[in-house]
Amino acid sequence: MPIQAPKGTRDILPEDINQWNFVEEEFSDICRRFGYNEIRIPVFEHTELFQRGVGDTTDIVQKEMYTFEDKAGRSITLRPEGTAGVVRSYIEHGMSSLPQPVKLFYQITAYRYENVQKGRYREFHQFGVELLGASDPAADVEVISILSLYFEKLGIKNLKLNLNSIGCPECRAEYNRLLKGFLSDIIVDMCDTCKTRYDRNPMRIIDCKEEHCKKQLVNAPALLDHICDDCSKHFDSVLQKLEAIGIPYAIDKNIVRGLDYYTRTVFEFVSENIGTQGTVCGGGRYDGLVEDCGGPPTPGIGFALGVERLLLEMESQGIKIPKQPAPDIYIGSIGEKAALASEKLAWQLRRNNIICIKDIMGRSVKAQMKYADKLGARYSLILGDTEIETNKARLKDMVNGETKDISLDTLIGRLIKNKASEWL
RNA sequence: GUGGGUAUAGCUCAGUUGGUUAGAGCGCCAGGUUGUGGCCCUGGAGGUCAUGGGUUCGAUUCCCAUUAUUCACCCCA
């Protein structure tokens, strides 16, 4: 059997590339409008970065990383997400001494060893933003509003914004004590994962999907009801500012996020029509992450958007994406002399930004015309002995079939000076 | 890691109640008078019917395994 692309990876073919170019360019555009600059980070990092940054107790680190030893025995991991790498770069390049805040965006692939399903692949694409050095609620709102504007520009409707606050380490410690108190009697009756979480990260028990566990948790205290005053004020301010600019949201007390670094505000944009993996975008604040990774205490907030899911959503909403431009002109030729002339002509046109396709197969005129038609060329022109002798060629409009004889001396000037729609 | 569906040409799919040359449409290539596309007509290329075993006189068809794919669980983008 011929070699296939590895499980969970996909080719993005020329026929689809315009969709990708379109959403990429639009994203860069919006980010720059908010003052964010692009950063590019390595595909692989030291495994330790993700263990520390993403968190040892997370599913990502425990079972989903592509980890291998390089030839010098270093443990290397393909990035399962972008934030850890960006934060590493921020620290490594001393960005804390840049004017604050530091605003970054990126467009990356990420890798997770998971079983594939709709909207989930082993190699997938993320657009992300990281805003470092700003702790004010206005920062949270800025990051969310980037997404809001982006979706608006793409014409995506009805993505639901869900918000929660999971507090700071202090109020979370307080809450974990409270939760463990609540759970102490019933934990014996819950699933194995929950039992492990009871000691390592009790908060995530709230997120358990086991029916049996869920029933026991109905009356469990919600974190949002027990965050400290500062966190509470922060969250209220975020909500107030969102309302001020008219971004609708819903509070979802169950959003916990699967990554350990989140603090305070967490959010996601969810779709209901792209399968069960409906989270198009997830993000939140991570005020302790930079310090945990060995940098100065620095607040941060960001998000990652799943591009495959974004495209699924756009498709399900029937959003049209501009096609890549068709060739302006096809230049055919018959015979050696004409082939030489067509070489020169095509070269001149291409140097002047005209999309020009020429014959390089030496085929019959009929075959060349068919080809020009399939390419969707706006005009065609065939060179042969007659054209060389008379110094004239017939320019043909491929849309309506009209033709006009044009002197070869004036042809190039005519095509360069005028818009393609005015060539005839 | 777990469970279900699927696997026939580049694509979308027929088909064989197990019988020897496996089909269509689209696409691709070439022709339909000498140098002009789109419609139409003709011809051609392209498949060890996912792979490996088993049952059988005989398997693409039945059985098993493997792999891939797809959907779902867990979890996440």
CSV table of N, CA, C and O (backbone and C1' of nucleotides) in Angstrom, one decimal, chain A residues 1 7 59 112 115 117-118 120 126 209 257-259 276-277 279-280 282 306 309 363 365-366 369 373-374 386-387 396 398-399 401, chain B residues 1-3 27-33 35-42 48 50-51 67-77:
chain,number,residue,atom,x,y,z
A,1,MET,N,0.8,-1.2,0.0
A,1,MET,CA,0.0,0.0,0.0
A,1,MET,C,0.9,1.3,0.0
A,1,MET,O,1.9,1.3,0.7
A,7,LYS,N,-2.0,9.1,10.8
A,7,LYS,CA,-3.3,9.3,11.4
A,7,LYS,C,-3.5,10.7,12.1
A,7,LYS,O,-2.5,11.1,12.8
A,59,ASP,N,-4.6,16.1,31.4
A,59,ASP,CA,-4.6,15.0,30.4
A,59,ASP,C,-3.6,15.3,29.3
A,59,ASP,O,-3.0,14.3,28.8
A,112,ARG,N,-1.3,16.7,19.5
A,112,ARG,CA,-1.7,16.0,20.6
A,112,ARG,C,-2.0,14.6,20.2
A,112,ARG,O,-2.8,14.3,19.2
A,115,ASN,N,-7.3,10.2,19.9
A,115,ASN,CA,-8.1,9.6,18.8
A,115,ASN,C,-8.8,10.7,18.1
A,115,ASN,O,-9.3,11.6,18.7
A,117,GLN,N,-11.6,12.6,15.8
A,117,GLN,CA,-13.0,12.6,15.5
A,117,GLN,C,-13.3,14.0,14.9
A,117,GLN,O,-12.4,14.8,14.6
A,118,LYS,N,-14.6,14.2,14.6
A,118,LYS,CA,-14.9,15.5,14.0
A,118,LYS,C,-14.4,16.7,14.8
A,118,LYS,O,-14.6,16.8,16.0
A,120,ARG,N,-11.4,17.3,15.6
A,120,ARG,CA,-10.2,17.0,16.4
A,120,ARG,C,-9.2,16.2,15.7
A,120,ARG,O,-9.5,15.1,15.2
A,126,GLN,N,-3.9,26.4,15.4
A,126,GLN,CA,-4.5,27.4,16.4
A,126,GLN,C,-4.0,28.8,16.0
A,126,GLN,O,-2.9,29.0,15.6
A,209,LYS,N,-17.6,13.9,34.1
A,209,LYS,CA,-18.8,13.6,33.2
A,209,LYS,C,-19.5,12.3,33.6
A,209,LYS,O,-20.5,12.0,33.0
A,257,ARG,N,-11.6,24.5,32.7
A,257,ARG,CA,-10.4,24.5,31.8
A,257,ARG,C,-9.5,23.4,32.2
A,257,ARG,O,-9.1,23.1,33.3
A,258,GLY,N,-9.0,22.7,31.2
A,258,GLY,CA,-8.1,21.5,31.4
A,258,GLY,C,-6.7,21.8,31.6
A,258,GLY,O,-5.9,20.9,31.8
A,259,LEU,N,-6.3,23.1,31.6
A,259,LEU,CA,-4.9,23.4,31.7
A,259,LEU,C,-4.7,24.1,33.1
A,259,LEU,O,-5.5,24.9,33.5
A,276,THR,N,-19.6,17.2,18.4
A,276,THR,CA,-19.5,17.3,19.9
A,276,THR,C,-18.3,18.1,20.4
A,276,THR,O,-18.2,18.5,21.5
A,277,GLN,N,-17.3,18.3,19.4
A,277,GLN,CA,-16.2,19.1,19.8
A,277,GLN,C,-16.5,20.6,19.5
A,277,GLN,O,-16.0,21.1,18.5
A,279,THR,N,-16.1,23.5,21.1
A,279,THR,CA,-15.4,24.6,21.6
A,279,THR,C,-14.5,25.2,20.4
A,279,THR,O,-13.5,24.6,20.1
A,280,VAL,N,-14.9,26.3,19.9
A,280,VAL,CA,-14.1,26.9,18.8
A,280,VAL,C,-12.9,27.6,19.3
A,280,VAL,O,-11.8,27.6,18.7
A,282,GLY,N,-10.9,28.7,23.2
A,282,GLY,CA,-10.9,28.7,24.7
A,282,GLY,C,-9.7,29.6,25.2
A,282,GLY,O,-8.7,29.7,24.6
A,306,GLY,N,-9.3,27.2,17.6
A,306,GLY,CA,-9.1,26.0,16.8
A,306,GLY,C,-9.5,26.3,15.3
A,306,GLY,O,-10.7,26.5,15.0
A,309,ARG,N,-11.9,23.9,13.5
A,309,ARG,CA,-13.3,24.1,14.0
A,309,ARG,C,-13.9,25.4,13.5
A,309,ARG,O,-15.1,25.4,13.2
A,363,ARG,N,1.1,21.2,-26.9
A,363,ARG,CA,-0.1,20.5,-27.4
A,363,ARG,C,-0.8,21.2,-28.5
A,363,ARG,O,-0.4,22.3,-28.9
A,365,VAL,N,-3.7,23.2,-30.6
A,365,VAL,CA,-4.4,24.4,-30.2
A,365,VAL,C,-5.7,24.1,-29.4
A,365,VAL,O,-6.0,24.7,-28.4
A,366,LYS,N,-6.4,23.1,-29.9
A,366,LYS,CA,-7.6,22.7,-29.2
A,366,LYS,C,-7.4,22.3,-27.8
A,366,LYS,O,-8.1,22.7,-26.9
A,369,MET,N,-6.6,25.4,-25.8
A,369,MET,CA,-7.8,26.2,-25.5
A,369,MET,C,-8.7,25.6,-24.4
A,369,MET,O,-9.2,26.2,-23.5
A,373,ASP,N,-9.6,27.2,-20.8
A,373,ASP,CA,-10.9,27.3,-20.3
A,373,ASP,C,-11.0,26.7,-18.9
A,373,ASP,O,-11.7,27.2,-18.0
A,374,LYS,N,-10.4,25.5,-18.7
A,374,LYS,CA,-10.5,24.9,-17.3
A,374,LYS,C,-9.8,25.7,-16.3
A,374,LYS,O,-10.2,25.7,-15.1
A,386,THR,N,1.7,32.7,-38.5
A,386,THR,CA,1.0,33.8,-39.1
A,386,THR,C,1.1,35.1,-38.2
A,386,THR,O,1.4,36.2,-38.7
A,387,GLU,N,1.0,34.9,-36.9
A,387,GLU,CA,1.1,36.0,-36.0
A,387,GLU,C,2.5,36.6,-36.0
A,387,GLU,O,2.6,37.9,-36.0
A,396,LYS,N,-8.7,36.9,-27.3
A,396,LYS,CA,-10.0,36.4,-27.1
A,396,LYS,C,-10.5,36.5,-25.7
A,396,LYS,O,-9.9,36.1,-24.8
A,398,MET,N,-12.6,35.1,-23.0
A,398,MET,CA,-13.1,33.7,-22.8
A,398,MET,C,-14.5,33.7,-22.1
A,398,MET,O,-15.1,32.6,-22.0
A,399,VAL,N,-15.0,34.8,-21.7
A,399,VAL,CA,-16.3,34.8,-21.1
A,399,VAL,C,-17.4,34.9,-22.2
A,399,VAL,O,-18.3,34.1,-22.2
A,401,GLY,N,-16.6,35.2,-25.7
A,401,GLY,CA,-16.1,34.7,-26.9
A,401,GLY,C,-15.7,35.7,-27.9
A,401,GLY,O,-15.2,35.4,-29.0
B,1,G,P,-3.7,3.0,22.4
B,1,G,O5',-4.8,2.8,23.6
B,1,G,C5',-4.4,2.2,24.8
B,1,G,C4',-5.6,2.4,25.8
B,1,G,C3',-6.9,2.0,25.1
B,1,G,O3',-7.1,0.6,25.1
B,1,G,C1',-7.2,4.0,26.3
B,2,U,P,-7.9,-0.1,23.9
B,2,U,O5',-9.4,0.3,24.3
B,2,U,C5',-10.0,-0.1,25.5
B,2,U,C4',-11.4,0.4,25.6
B,2,U,C3',-12.3,0.1,24.4
B,2,U,O3',-12.8,-1.3,24.4
B,2,U,C1',-12.6,2.3,25.0
B,3,G,P,-13.1,-2.0,23.0
B,3,G,O5',-14.4,-1.3,22.5
B,3,G,C5',-15.7,-1.6,23.2
B,3,G,C4',-16.8,-0.7,22.6
B,3,G,C3',-17.0,-0.9,21.1
B,3,G,O3',-17.8,-2.0,20.8
B,3,G,C1',-17.0,1.4,21.7
B,27,G,P,-16.6,16.2,-16.5
B,27,G,O5',-15.2,15.8,-15.8
B,27,G,C5',-14.8,16.6,-14.7
B,27,G,C4',-13.5,16.0,-14.1
B,27,G,C3',-12.4,15.9,-15.2
B,27,G,O3',-11.6,17.1,-15.3
B,27,G,C1',-12.6,13.9,-13.9
B,28,C,P,-11.0,17.4,-16.7
B,28,C,O5',-9.8,16.3,-16.8
B,28,C,C5',-8.7,16.3,-15.9
B,28,C,C4',-7.8,15.2,-16.3
B,28,C,C3',-7.4,15.1,-17.7
B,28,C,O3',-6.3,16.0,-18.1
B,28,C,C1',-8.0,12.9,-16.9
B,29,C,P,-6.3,16.7,-19.5
B,29,C,O5',-5.8,15.5,-20.4
B,29,C,C5',-4.5,15.0,-20.3
B,29,C,C4',-4.4,13.8,-21.3
B,29,C,C3',-4.8,14.1,-22.7
B,29,C,O3',-3.9,14.8,-23.5
B,29,C,C1',-5.7,12.0,-22.1
B,30,A,P,-4.4,15.8,-24.6
B,30,A,O5',-4.8,14.8,-25.8
B,30,A,C5',-3.8,13.9,-26.3
B,30,A,C4',-4.5,13.0,-27.3
B,30,A,C3',-5.4,13.7,-28.3
B,30,A,O3',-4.6,14.2,-29.4
B,30,A,C1',-6.6,11.8,-27.4
B,31,G,P,-5.2,15.1,-30.4
B,31,G,O5',-6.1,14.1,-31.3
B,31,G,C5',-6.9,14.5,-32.3
B,31,G,C4',-7.8,13.4,-32.7
B,31,G,C3',-9.1,13.9,-33.4
B,31,G,O3',-8.8,14.2,-34.7
B,31,G,C1',-9.7,12.4,-31.7
B,32,G,P,-9.3,15.6,-35.3
B,32,G,O5',-10.8,15.4,-35.4
B,32,G,C5',-11.3,14.3,-36.2
B,32,G,C4',-12.8,14.2,-36.1
B,32,G,C3',-13.5,15.6,-36.2
B,32,G,O3',-13.5,16.0,-37.6
B,32,G,C1',-14.4,14.4,-34.5
B,33,U,P,-13.8,17.5,-38.0
B,33,U,O5',-12.5,18.0,-38.9
B,33,U,C5',-11.2,18.0,-38.3
B,33,U,C4',-10.2,18.1,-39.5
B,33,U,C3',-10.2,19.4,-40.2
B,33,U,O3',-9.2,20.3,-39.7
B,33,U,C1',-10.5,17.7,-41.8
B,35,G,P,-3.8,22.9,-37.9
B,35,G,O5',-5.2,23.0,-37.4
B,35,G,C5',-5.9,23.5,-36.4
B,35,G,C4',-5.7,24.8,-35.8
B,35,G,C3',-6.8,25.8,-36.3
B,35,G,O3',-7.7,25.9,-35.2
B,35,G,C1',-4.7,26.8,-36.0
B,36,U,P,-9.3,25.9,-35.4
B,36,U,O5',-9.8,26.2,-33.9
B,36,U,C5',-9.5,25.4,-32.8
B,36,U,C4',-9.7,26.2,-31.5
B,36,U,C3',-11.0,27.0,-31.5
B,36,U,O3',-11.7,26.7,-30.3
B,36,U,C1',-9.1,28.4,-31.1
B,37,G,P,-12.7,25.4,-30.3
B,37,G,O5',-12.8,25.3,-28.7
B,37,G,C5',-11.9,24.4,-28.0
B,37,G,C4',-12.1,24.7,-26.5
B,37,G,C3',-13.5,24.6,-26.1
B,37,G,O3',-13.9,23.3,-25.7
B,37,G,C1',-12.5,26.6,-25.2
B,38,G,P,-15.3,22.7,-26.1
B,38,G,O5',-16.2,23.3,-24.9
B,38,G,C5',-15.9,23.0,-23.5
B,38,G,C4',-16.7,23.9,-22.6
B,38,G,C3',-18.2,23.7,-22.8
B,38,G,O3',-18.8,23.4,-21.6
B,38,G,C1',-17.5,26.0,-23.1
B,39,C,P,-19.2,21.8,-21.5
B,39,C,O5',-20.4,21.5,-22.5
B,39,C,C5',-21.7,22.0,-22.2
B,39,C,C4',-22.6,21.7,-23.3
B,39,C,C3',-22.4,20.3,-23.9
B,39,C,O3',-23.2,19.3,-23.1
B,39,C,C1',-22.5,21.8,-25.7
B,40,C,P,-22.6,17.8,-22.9
B,40,C,O5',-22.8,17.2,-24.4
B,40,C,C5',-24.1,17.2,-25.0
B,40,C,C4',-24.0,16.7,-26.4
B,40,C,C3',-23.1,15.4,-26.6
B,40,C,O3',-23.9,14.3,-26.4
B,40,C,C1',-22.4,17.1,-28.2
B,41,C,P,-23.2,13.0,-25.8
B,41,C,O5',-22.4,12.4,-27.1
B,41,C,C5',-23.2,12.0,-28.2
B,41,C,C4',-22.2,11.6,-29.3
B,41,C,C3',-21.1,10.6,-28.9
B,41,C,O3',-21.6,9.3,-28.9
B,41,C,C1',-20.2,12.3,-30.1
B,42,U,P,-20.9,8.2,-28.0
B,42,U,O5',-19.5,7.9,-28.7
B,42,U,C5',-19.5,7.4,-30.0
B,42,U,C4',-18.1,7.3,-30.5
B,42,U,C3',-17.1,6.6,-29.5
B,42,U,O3',-17.2,5.2,-29.6
B,42,U,C1',-16.1,8.5,-30.3
B,48,U,P,-4.3,-2.3,-8.0
B,48,U,O5',-4.6,-3.8,-7.8
B,48,U,C5',-5.2,-4.6,-8.9
B,48,U,C4',-5.3,-6.0,-8.5
B,48,U,C3',-5.8,-6.3,-7.1
B,48,U,O3',-7.2,-6.3,-7.1
B,48,U,C1',-3.9,-7.6,-7.5
B,50,A,P,-11.1,-4.1,-0.9
B,50,A,O5',-9.7,-3.6,-0.5
B,50,A,C5',-9.0,-2.5,-1.2
B,50,A,C4',-7.8,-2.1,-0.3
B,50,A,C3',-7.0,-3.3,0.2
B,50,A,O3',-6.0,-3.7,-0.8
B,50,A,C1',-7.5,-1.9,2.0
B,51,U,P,-5.8,-5.3,-1.1
B,51,U,O5',-4.8,-5.7,0.1
B,51,U,C5',-3.6,-5.0,0.2
B,51,U,C4',-3.0,-5.4,1.6
B,51,U,C3',-2.9,-6.9,1.8
B,51,U,O3',-1.8,-7.5,1.2
B,51,U,C1',-3.8,-5.8,3.7
B,67,U,P,-3.7,-2.7,14.2
B,67,U,O5',-3.7,-1.9,12.8
B,67,U,C5',-2.5,-1.6,12.1
B,67,U,C4',-2.8,-1.1,10.8
B,67,U,C3',-3.6,0.2,10.7
B,67,U,O3',-2.9,1.3,11.0
B,67,U,C1',-4.5,-1.3,9.2
B,68,A,P,-3.5,2.6,11.6
B,68,A,O5',-4.4,3.2,10.5
B,68,A,C5',-3.8,3.7,9.3
B,68,A,C4',-4.8,4.0,8.2
B,68,A,C3',-5.9,4.9,8.6
B,68,A,O3',-5.6,6.2,8.4
B,68,A,C1',-6.8,3.0,7.6
B,69,U,P,-6.2,7.3,9.4
B,69,U,O5',-7.7,7.4,8.8
B,69,U,C5',-8.0,7.9,7.5
B,69,U,C4',-9.5,7.6,7.2
B,69,U,C3',-10.5,8.3,8.2
B,69,U,O3',-10.7,9.6,7.9
B,69,U,C1',-11.1,6.0,7.8
B,70,U,P,-11.0,10.6,9.0
B,70,U,O5',-12.5,10.3,9.4
B,70,U,C5',-13.6,10.5,8.5
B,70,U,C4',-14.8,9.9,9.1
B,70,U,C3',-15.2,10.3,10.5
B,70,U,O3',-15.9,11.5,10.4
B,70,U,C1',-15.3,8.0,10.3
B,71,C,P,-15.8,12.5,11.6
B,71,C,O5',-16.9,12.0,12.7
B,71,C,C5',-18.2,11.9,12.5
B,71,C,C4',-18.9,11.0,13.4
B,71,C,C3',-18.7,11.3,14.9
B,71,C,O3',-19.5,12.4,15.4
B,71,C,C1',-18.5,9.0,14.5
B,72,A,P,-19.0,13.2,16.6
B,72,A,O5',-19.1,12.2,17.8
B,72,A,C5',-20.3,11.9,18.4
B,72,A,C4',-20.2,10.7,19.4
B,72,A,C3',-19.3,11.0,20.6
B,72,A,O3',-20.0,11.8,21.6
B,72,A,C1',-18.9,8.8,19.8
B,73,C,P,-19.1,12.6,22.6
B,73,C,O5',-18.6,11.4,23.6
B,73,C,C5',-19.5,10.7,24.4
B,73,C,C4',-18.7,9.7,25.3
B,73,C,C3',-17.6,10.3,26.2
B,73,C,O3',-18.2,10.9,27.4
B,73,C,C1',-16.8,8.4,25.2
B,74,C,P,-17.6,12.3,27.9
B,74,C,O5',-16.1,12.0,28.3
B,74,C,C5',-15.9,11.2,29.5
B,74,C,C4',-14.4,10.9,29.6
B,74,C,C3',-13.6,12.2,29.6
B,74,C,O3',-13.5,12.8,30.9
B,74,C,C1',-12.7,10.6,28.1
B,75,C,P,-13.8,14.3,31.1
B,75,C,O5',-12.7,15.0,30.3
B,75,C,C5',-11.4,15.1,30.7
B,75,C,C4',-10.5,15.4,29.6
B,75,C,C3',-10.5,16.8,29.0
B,75,C,O3',-9.8,17.7,29.8
B,75,C,C1',-10.6,15.3,27.3
B,76,C,P,-10.0,19.3,29.8
B,76,C,O5',-9.8,19.6,28.2
B,76,C,C5',-8.7,20.4,27.8
B,76,C,C4',-8.5,20.2,26.4
B,76,C,C3',-8.8,21.4,25.5
B,76,C,O3',-7.7,22.3,25.5
B,76,C,C1',-9.7,19.5,24.5
B,77,A,P,-7.9,23.9,25.3
B,77,A,O5',-8.1,24.1,23.7
B,77,A,C5',-7.9,25.4,23.1
B,77,A,C4',-8.6,25.4,21.8
B,77,A,C3',-10.0,24.7,21.9
B,77,A,O3',-11.0,25.7,22.2
B,77,A,C1',-8.7,23.9,20.0
